[in-house]
Short mmCIF file of C-alpha atoms and ligand atoms in Angstrom, two decimals:
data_model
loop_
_atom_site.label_atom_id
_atom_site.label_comp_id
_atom_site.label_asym_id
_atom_site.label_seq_id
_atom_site.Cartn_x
_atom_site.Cartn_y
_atom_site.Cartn_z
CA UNK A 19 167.93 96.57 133.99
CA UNK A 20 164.45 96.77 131.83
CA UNK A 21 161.84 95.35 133.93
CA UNK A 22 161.11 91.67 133.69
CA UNK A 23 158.45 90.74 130.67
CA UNK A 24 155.12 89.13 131.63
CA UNK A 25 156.14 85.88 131.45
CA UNK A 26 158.87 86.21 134.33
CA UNK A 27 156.30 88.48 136.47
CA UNK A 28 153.55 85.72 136.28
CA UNK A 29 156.13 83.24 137.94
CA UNK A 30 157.65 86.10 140.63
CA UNK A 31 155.24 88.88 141.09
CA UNK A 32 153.95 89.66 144.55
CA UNK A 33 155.16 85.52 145.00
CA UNK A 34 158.58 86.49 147.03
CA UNK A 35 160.25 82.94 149.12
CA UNK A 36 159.04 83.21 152.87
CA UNK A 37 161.76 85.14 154.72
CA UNK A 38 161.81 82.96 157.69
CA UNK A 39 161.99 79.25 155.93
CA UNK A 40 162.86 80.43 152.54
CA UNK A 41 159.59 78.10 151.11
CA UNK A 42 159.66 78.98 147.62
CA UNK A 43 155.97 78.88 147.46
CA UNK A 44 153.82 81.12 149.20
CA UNK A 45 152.20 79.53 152.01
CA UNK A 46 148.29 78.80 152.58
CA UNK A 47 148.07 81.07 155.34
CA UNK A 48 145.41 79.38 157.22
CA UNK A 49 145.10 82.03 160.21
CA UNK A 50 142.20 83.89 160.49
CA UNK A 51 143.73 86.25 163.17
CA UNK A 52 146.99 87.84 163.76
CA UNK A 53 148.88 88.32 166.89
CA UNK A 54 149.59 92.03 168.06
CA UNK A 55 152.49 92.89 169.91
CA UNK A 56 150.78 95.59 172.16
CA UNK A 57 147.16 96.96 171.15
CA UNK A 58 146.87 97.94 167.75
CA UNK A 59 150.41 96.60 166.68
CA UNK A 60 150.49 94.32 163.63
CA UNK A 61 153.88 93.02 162.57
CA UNK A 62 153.02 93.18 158.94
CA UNK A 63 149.35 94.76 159.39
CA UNK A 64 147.55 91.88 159.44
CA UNK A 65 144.65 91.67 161.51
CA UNK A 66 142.28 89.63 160.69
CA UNK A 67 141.81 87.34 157.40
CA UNK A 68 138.58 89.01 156.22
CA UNK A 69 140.07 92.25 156.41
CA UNK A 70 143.75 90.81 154.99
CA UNK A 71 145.16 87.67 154.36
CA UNK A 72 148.85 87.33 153.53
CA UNK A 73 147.85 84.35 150.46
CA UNK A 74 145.24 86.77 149.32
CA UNK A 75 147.50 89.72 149.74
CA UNK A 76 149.90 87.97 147.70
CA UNK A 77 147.53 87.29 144.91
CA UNK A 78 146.19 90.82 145.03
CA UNK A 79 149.90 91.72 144.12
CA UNK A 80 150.09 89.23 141.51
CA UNK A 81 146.95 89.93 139.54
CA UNK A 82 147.51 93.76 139.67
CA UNK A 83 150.93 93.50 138.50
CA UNK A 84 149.80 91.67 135.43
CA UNK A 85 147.10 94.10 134.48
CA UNK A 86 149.91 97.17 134.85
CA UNK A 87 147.53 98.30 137.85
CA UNK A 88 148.56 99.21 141.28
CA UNK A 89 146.10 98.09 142.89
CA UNK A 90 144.32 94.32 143.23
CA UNK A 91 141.33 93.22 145.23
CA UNK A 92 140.05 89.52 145.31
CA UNK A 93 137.09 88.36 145.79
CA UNK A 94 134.87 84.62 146.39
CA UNK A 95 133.69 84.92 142.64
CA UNK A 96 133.65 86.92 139.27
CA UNK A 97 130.00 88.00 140.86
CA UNK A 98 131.07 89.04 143.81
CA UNK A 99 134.14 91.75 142.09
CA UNK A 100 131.49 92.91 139.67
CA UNK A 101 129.26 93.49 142.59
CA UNK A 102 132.47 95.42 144.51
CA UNK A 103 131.98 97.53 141.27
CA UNK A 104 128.65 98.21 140.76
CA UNK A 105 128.35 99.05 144.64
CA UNK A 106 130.41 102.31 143.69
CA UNK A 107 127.41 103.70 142.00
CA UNK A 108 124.82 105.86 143.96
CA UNK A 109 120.84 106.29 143.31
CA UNK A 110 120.19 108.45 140.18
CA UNK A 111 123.74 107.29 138.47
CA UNK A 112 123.86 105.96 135.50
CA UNK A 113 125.28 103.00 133.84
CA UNK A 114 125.83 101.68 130.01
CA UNK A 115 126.63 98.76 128.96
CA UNK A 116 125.59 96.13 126.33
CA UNK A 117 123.26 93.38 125.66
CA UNK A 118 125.75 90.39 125.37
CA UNK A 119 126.97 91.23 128.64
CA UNK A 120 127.50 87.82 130.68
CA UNK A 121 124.33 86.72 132.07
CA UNK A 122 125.16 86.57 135.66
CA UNK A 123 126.39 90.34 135.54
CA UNK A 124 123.03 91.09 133.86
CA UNK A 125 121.44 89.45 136.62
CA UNK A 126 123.30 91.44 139.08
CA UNK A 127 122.31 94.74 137.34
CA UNK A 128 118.78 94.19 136.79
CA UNK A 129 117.79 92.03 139.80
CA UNK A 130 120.21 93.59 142.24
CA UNK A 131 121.47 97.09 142.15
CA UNK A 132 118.42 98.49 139.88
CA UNK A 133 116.28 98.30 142.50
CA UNK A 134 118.69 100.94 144.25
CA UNK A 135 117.24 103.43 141.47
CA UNK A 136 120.40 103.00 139.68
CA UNK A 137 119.57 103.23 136.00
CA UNK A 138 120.95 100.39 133.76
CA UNK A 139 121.36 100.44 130.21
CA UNK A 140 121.89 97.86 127.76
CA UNK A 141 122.84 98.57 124.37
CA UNK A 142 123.01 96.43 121.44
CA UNK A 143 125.97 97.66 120.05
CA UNK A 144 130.13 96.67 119.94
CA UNK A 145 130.18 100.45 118.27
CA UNK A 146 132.30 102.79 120.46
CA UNK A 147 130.76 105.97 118.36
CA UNK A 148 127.26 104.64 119.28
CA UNK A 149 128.17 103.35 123.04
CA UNK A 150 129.45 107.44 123.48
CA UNK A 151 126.53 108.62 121.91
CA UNK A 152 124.08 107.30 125.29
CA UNK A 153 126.38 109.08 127.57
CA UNK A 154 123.89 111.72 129.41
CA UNK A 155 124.80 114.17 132.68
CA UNK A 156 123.82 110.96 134.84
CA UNK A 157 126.49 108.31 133.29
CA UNK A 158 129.27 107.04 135.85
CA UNK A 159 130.35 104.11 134.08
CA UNK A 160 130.56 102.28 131.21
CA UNK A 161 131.00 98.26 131.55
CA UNK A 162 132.26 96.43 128.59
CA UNK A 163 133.79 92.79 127.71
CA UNK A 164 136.14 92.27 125.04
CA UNK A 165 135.60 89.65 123.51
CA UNK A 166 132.39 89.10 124.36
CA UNK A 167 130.45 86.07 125.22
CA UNK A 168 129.53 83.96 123.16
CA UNK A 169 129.91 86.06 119.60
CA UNK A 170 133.34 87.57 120.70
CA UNK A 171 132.37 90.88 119.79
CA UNK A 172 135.23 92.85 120.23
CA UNK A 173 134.96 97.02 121.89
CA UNK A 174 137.60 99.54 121.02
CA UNK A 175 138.67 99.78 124.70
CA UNK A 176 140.81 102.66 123.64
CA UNK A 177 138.24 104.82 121.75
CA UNK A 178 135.68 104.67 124.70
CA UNK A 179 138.18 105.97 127.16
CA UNK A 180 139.22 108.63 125.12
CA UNK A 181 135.61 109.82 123.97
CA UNK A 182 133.94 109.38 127.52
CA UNK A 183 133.76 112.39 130.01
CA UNK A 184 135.53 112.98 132.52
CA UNK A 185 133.17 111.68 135.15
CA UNK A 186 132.44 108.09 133.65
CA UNK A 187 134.53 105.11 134.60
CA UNK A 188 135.58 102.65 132.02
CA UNK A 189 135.25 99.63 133.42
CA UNK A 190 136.57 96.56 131.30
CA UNK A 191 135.53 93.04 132.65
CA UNK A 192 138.80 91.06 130.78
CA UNK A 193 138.54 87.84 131.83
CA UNK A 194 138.00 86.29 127.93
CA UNK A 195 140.80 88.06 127.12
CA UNK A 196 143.34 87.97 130.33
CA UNK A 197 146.01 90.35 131.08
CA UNK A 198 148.62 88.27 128.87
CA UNK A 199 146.64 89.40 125.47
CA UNK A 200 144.85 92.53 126.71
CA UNK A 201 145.94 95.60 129.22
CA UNK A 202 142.74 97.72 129.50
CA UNK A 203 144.31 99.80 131.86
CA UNK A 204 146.84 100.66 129.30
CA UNK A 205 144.31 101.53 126.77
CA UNK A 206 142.85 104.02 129.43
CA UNK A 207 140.05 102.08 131.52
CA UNK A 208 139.90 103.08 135.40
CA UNK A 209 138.81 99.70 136.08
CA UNK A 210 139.97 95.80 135.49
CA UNK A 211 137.13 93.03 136.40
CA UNK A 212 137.97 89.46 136.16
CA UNK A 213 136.48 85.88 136.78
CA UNK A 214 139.67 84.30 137.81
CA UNK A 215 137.49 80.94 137.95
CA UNK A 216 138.04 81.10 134.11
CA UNK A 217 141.71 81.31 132.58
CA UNK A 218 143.73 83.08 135.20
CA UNK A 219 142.75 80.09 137.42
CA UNK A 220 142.96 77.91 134.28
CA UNK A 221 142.31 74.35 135.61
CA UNK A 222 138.48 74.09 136.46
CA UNK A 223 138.79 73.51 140.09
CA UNK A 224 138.63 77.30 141.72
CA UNK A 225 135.78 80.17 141.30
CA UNK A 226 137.29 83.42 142.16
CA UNK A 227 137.08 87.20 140.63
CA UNK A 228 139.41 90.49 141.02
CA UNK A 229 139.16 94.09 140.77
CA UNK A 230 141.73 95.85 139.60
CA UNK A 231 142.78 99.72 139.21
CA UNK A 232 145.72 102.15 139.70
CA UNK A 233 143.25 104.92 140.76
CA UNK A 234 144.26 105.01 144.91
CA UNK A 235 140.38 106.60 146.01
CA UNK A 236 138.87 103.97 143.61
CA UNK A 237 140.84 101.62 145.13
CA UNK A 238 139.85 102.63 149.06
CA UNK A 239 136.61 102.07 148.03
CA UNK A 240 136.99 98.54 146.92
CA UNK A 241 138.56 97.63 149.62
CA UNK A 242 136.23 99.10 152.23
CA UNK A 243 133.66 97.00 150.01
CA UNK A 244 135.62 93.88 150.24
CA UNK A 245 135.89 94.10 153.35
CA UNK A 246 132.54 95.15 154.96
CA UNK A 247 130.44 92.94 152.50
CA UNK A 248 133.33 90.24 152.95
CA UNK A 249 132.88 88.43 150.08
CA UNK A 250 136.91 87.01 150.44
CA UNK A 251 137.96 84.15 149.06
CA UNK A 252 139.47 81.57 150.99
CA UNK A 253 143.41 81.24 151.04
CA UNK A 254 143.98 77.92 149.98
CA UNK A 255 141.53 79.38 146.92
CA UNK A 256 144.00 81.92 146.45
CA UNK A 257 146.58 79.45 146.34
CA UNK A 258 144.84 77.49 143.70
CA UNK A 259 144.79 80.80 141.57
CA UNK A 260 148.51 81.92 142.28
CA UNK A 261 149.56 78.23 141.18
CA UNK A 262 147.39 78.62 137.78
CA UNK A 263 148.48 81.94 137.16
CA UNK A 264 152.29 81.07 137.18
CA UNK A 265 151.66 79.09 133.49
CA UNK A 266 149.14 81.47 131.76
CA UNK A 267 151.57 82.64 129.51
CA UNK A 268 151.97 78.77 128.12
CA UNK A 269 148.38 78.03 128.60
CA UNK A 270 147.26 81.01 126.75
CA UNK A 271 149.61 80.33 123.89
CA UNK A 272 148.46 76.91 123.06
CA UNK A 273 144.63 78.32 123.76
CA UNK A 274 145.32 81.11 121.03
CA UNK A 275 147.16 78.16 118.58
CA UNK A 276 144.89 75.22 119.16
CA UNK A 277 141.66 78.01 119.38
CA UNK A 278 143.30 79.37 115.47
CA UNK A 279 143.16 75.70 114.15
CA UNK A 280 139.96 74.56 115.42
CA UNK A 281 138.60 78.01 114.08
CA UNK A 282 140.24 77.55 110.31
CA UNK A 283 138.81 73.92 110.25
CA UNK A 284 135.37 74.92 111.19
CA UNK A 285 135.50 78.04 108.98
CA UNK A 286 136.30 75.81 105.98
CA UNK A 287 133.72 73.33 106.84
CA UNK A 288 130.27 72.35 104.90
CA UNK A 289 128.31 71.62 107.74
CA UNK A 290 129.24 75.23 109.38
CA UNK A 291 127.37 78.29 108.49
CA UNK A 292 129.52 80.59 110.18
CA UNK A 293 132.44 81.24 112.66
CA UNK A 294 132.69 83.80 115.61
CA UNK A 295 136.67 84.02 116.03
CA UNK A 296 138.16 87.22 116.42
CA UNK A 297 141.37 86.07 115.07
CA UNK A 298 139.47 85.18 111.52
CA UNK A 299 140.13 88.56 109.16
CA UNK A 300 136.93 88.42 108.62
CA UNK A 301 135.57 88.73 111.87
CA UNK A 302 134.30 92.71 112.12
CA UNK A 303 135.84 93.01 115.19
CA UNK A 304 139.07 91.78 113.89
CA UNK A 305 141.17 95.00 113.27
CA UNK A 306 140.76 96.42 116.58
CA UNK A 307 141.65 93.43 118.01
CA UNK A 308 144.98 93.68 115.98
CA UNK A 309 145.49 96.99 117.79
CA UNK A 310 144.12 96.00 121.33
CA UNK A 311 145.17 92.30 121.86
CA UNK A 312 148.73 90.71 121.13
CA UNK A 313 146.64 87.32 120.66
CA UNK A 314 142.95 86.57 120.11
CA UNK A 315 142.50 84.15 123.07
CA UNK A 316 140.60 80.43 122.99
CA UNK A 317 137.07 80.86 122.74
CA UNK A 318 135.22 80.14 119.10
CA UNK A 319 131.73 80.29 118.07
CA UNK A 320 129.78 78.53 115.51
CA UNK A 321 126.63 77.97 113.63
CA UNK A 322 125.79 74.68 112.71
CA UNK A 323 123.82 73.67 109.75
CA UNK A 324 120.49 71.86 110.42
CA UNK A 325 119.27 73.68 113.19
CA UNK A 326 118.62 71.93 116.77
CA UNK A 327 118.59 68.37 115.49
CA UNK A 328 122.12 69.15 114.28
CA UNK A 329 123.46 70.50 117.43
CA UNK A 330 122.14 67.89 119.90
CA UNK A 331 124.35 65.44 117.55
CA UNK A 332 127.21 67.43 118.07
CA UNK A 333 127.09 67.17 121.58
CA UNK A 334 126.01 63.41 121.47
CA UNK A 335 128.91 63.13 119.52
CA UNK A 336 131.53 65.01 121.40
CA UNK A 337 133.82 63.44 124.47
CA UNK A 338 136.89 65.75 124.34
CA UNK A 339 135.09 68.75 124.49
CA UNK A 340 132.63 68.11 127.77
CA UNK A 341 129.74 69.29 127.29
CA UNK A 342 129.68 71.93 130.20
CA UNK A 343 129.12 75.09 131.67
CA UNK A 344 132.54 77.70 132.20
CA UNK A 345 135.29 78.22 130.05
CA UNK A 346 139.17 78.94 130.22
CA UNK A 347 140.17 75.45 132.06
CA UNK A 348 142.71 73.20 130.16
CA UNK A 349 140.31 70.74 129.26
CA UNK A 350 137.92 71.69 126.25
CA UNK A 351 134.31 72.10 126.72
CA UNK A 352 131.49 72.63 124.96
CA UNK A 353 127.93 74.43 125.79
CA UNK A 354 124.99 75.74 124.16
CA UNK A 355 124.71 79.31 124.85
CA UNK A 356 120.82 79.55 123.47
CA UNK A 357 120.19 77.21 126.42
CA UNK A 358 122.93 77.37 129.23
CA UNK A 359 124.52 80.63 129.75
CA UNK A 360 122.25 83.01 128.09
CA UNK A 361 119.14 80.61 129.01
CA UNK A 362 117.33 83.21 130.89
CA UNK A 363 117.09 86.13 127.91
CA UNK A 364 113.72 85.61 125.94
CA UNK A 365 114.18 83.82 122.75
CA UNK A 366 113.12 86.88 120.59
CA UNK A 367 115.94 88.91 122.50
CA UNK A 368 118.42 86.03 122.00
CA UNK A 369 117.60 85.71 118.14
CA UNK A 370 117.62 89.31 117.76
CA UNK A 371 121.28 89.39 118.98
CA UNK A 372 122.44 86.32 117.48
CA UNK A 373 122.07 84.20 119.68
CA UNK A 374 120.36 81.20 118.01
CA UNK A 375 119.29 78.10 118.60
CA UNK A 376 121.88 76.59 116.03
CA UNK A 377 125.05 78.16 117.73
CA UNK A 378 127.48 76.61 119.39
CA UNK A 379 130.64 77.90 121.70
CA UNK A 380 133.75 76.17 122.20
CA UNK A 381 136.40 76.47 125.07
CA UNK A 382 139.26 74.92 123.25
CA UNK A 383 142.02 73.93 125.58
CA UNK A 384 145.49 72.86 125.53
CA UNK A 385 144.93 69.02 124.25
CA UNK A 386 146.77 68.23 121.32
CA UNK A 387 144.80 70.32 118.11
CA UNK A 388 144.53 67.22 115.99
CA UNK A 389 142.62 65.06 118.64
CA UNK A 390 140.38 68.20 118.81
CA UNK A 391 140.01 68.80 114.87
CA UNK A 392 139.58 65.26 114.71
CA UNK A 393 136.82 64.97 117.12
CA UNK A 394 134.88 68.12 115.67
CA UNK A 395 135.66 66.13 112.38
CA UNK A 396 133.93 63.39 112.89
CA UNK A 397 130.83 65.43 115.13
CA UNK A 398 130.26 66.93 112.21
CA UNK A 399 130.08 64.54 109.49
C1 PLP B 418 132.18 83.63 134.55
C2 PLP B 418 132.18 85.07 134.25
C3 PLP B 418 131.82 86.02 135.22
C4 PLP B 418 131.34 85.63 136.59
O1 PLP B 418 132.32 85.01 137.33
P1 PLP B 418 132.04 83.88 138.45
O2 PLP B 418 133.40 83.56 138.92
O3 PLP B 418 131.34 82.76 137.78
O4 PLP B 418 131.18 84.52 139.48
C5 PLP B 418 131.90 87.36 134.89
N1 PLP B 418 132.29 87.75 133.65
C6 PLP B 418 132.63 86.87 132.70
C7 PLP B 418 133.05 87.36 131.34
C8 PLP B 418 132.58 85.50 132.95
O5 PLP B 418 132.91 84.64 131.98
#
């Protein structure tokens, strides 16, 4: 029989009925400690919940399943997988990424692990070529997103791990994308980082973050991490995610349709300057993400004509999409990027980059499109 197709595997994967009561849902497994039938004899080799924890075991299987890995680790947040990451470099390594990296991971980079004399470099570039081009003796990884956040530029995950030596990871954080449009393993990263607080969750009401990787010494190390810096999430959080994850392929369908619309509307719009949507043709990152991703995702940027003034009326004038940090829930939401997410990067930096004072990013979500278009509609006129 051909294996089952995503949409099966994000119901059933590593989500078997309990052998004893046959509960079709995997339990909260609220234990922190196991029982062991003589010293050092686990039943299933659980010990003790830091260390494993059947809920999060579950959802370790689940995630890495979807991302075609082998291996899943979970973690308490997005931050706290990235950190699992970045803890695999050593002092004198070296490690590229780019500018438009999300701010919290650029926080954890520069105010964290640099001051391990681990050298960080941020490039302003979605150019594979030029990304390659940095690579010196000293590079162990390079850290992308695709898209990014907010202009959704979009990396040729497939040209960097071909072009990159031998001795650099690929590490691709994909949670704007999720495994349903976007394998990075596939295309030949080492390494899968997600915020599961953002779609894989899907509902606003968990933060949570993954590691994933088929690489088995990679993987060691992760786990060693995860479990001596015990940043674990809870299991009823891992609950929360396994329930959210069994409906991303319907969510991210209606993101992709209802994200399309609301992109087209804005795109032919008066009062819009431009539109940052991967899925527009003539967004430059557009035909790799034909190649890359079997869907563009829900996240659209735009400029708004008449500066600040402009923008504070859009929000004034918004209700559907909630004005709001996060992304990736069901509901729709709304945030100013020049001020909320990216509010920490100096305003010549965040012009320079595009970032501008006049942009705006929406998380469209899985309301009906023409209460959204109409809202925006009337926001904007
Ligand atoms: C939110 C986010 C993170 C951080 O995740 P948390 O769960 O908030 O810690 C990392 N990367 C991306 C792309 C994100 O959107």
């Amino acid at each position: 029989m051909r294996p089952p197709r995503f949409a099966t595997r994000a119901v059933h994967e590593g989500q078997h009925p309990d052998p004893r009561t046959g509960a079709v849902n995997v339990p909260v497994w609220l234990s922190t400690t196991f029982k062991q039938d003589g010293i050092g004899n686990f039943r299933e080799g659980y010990e003790y919940s830091r260390t494993g924890n059947p809920s999060r075991r579950s959802l370790e299987a689940t995630i890495a399943g979807l991302e075609g890995g082998a291996f899943g680790s979970c973690f308490a947040s997005g931050s706290a997988a990235a950190a699992a990451v970045a803890d695999l470099l050593r002092p004198g390594d070296h490690l590229l990424t780019t500018i438009d990296v999300y701010g919290g991971t650029f926080r954890l980079f520069r105010d964290v692990y640099a001051k391990y004399g681990i050298d960080f470099e941020f490039l302003d570039t979605a150019d594979a070529a030029e990304i390659l081009s940095q690579v010196r003796a000293e590079t162990r990884m390079i850290w992308i997103e695709s898209p990014t956040n907010p202009l959704l530029n979009i990396h040729d995950i497939r040209k960097l791990a071909e072009g990159k030596p031998e001795q650099v990871l690929l590490v691709v954080d994909n949670t704007f994308a999720t495994p349903y449009f976007q394998q990075p393993l596939e295309l030949g990263a080492q390494i899968v980082v997600h915020s599961v607080t953002k779609y894989l969750g899907g509902h606003s009401d968990v933060v949570g973050g993954a590691v994933v990787t088929s690489d088995p010494e990679i993987h060691e190390k992760i786990a060693f991490y995860q479990n001596a810096a015990g940043g674990v999430p809870s299991p009823f959080d891992c609950y929360l995610v396994q329930r959210g994850i069994k409906t991303l392929p319907v969510r991210m369908q209606r993101h992709e349709q209802n994200a399309g619309r609301v992109a087209a509307f804005l795109a032919a719009h008066s009062a819009v300057k431009k539109v940052y949507f991967p899925g527009l043709p003539d967004h430059p990152g557009h035909a790799i993400a034909r190649q890359q991703m079997r869907g563009f995702s829900g996240m659209v940027s735009f400029v708004i004509e008449g500066g600040r003034p402009a923008v504070d009326r859009f929000f004034e004038r918004t209700d559907l999409f909630t004005l709001a940090e996060s992304l990736g829930g069901v509901e729709s939401l709304s945030c100013h990027p020049y001020t909320m997410t990216h509010g920490t990067i100096p305003p010549d930096e965040k012009n320079r980059i595009g970032i501008t004072e006049d942009l705006v990013r929406l998380s469209v979500g899985i309301e009906d499109a023409e209460d959204l278009i109409a809202e925006l509609e009337a926001a904007l006129g």
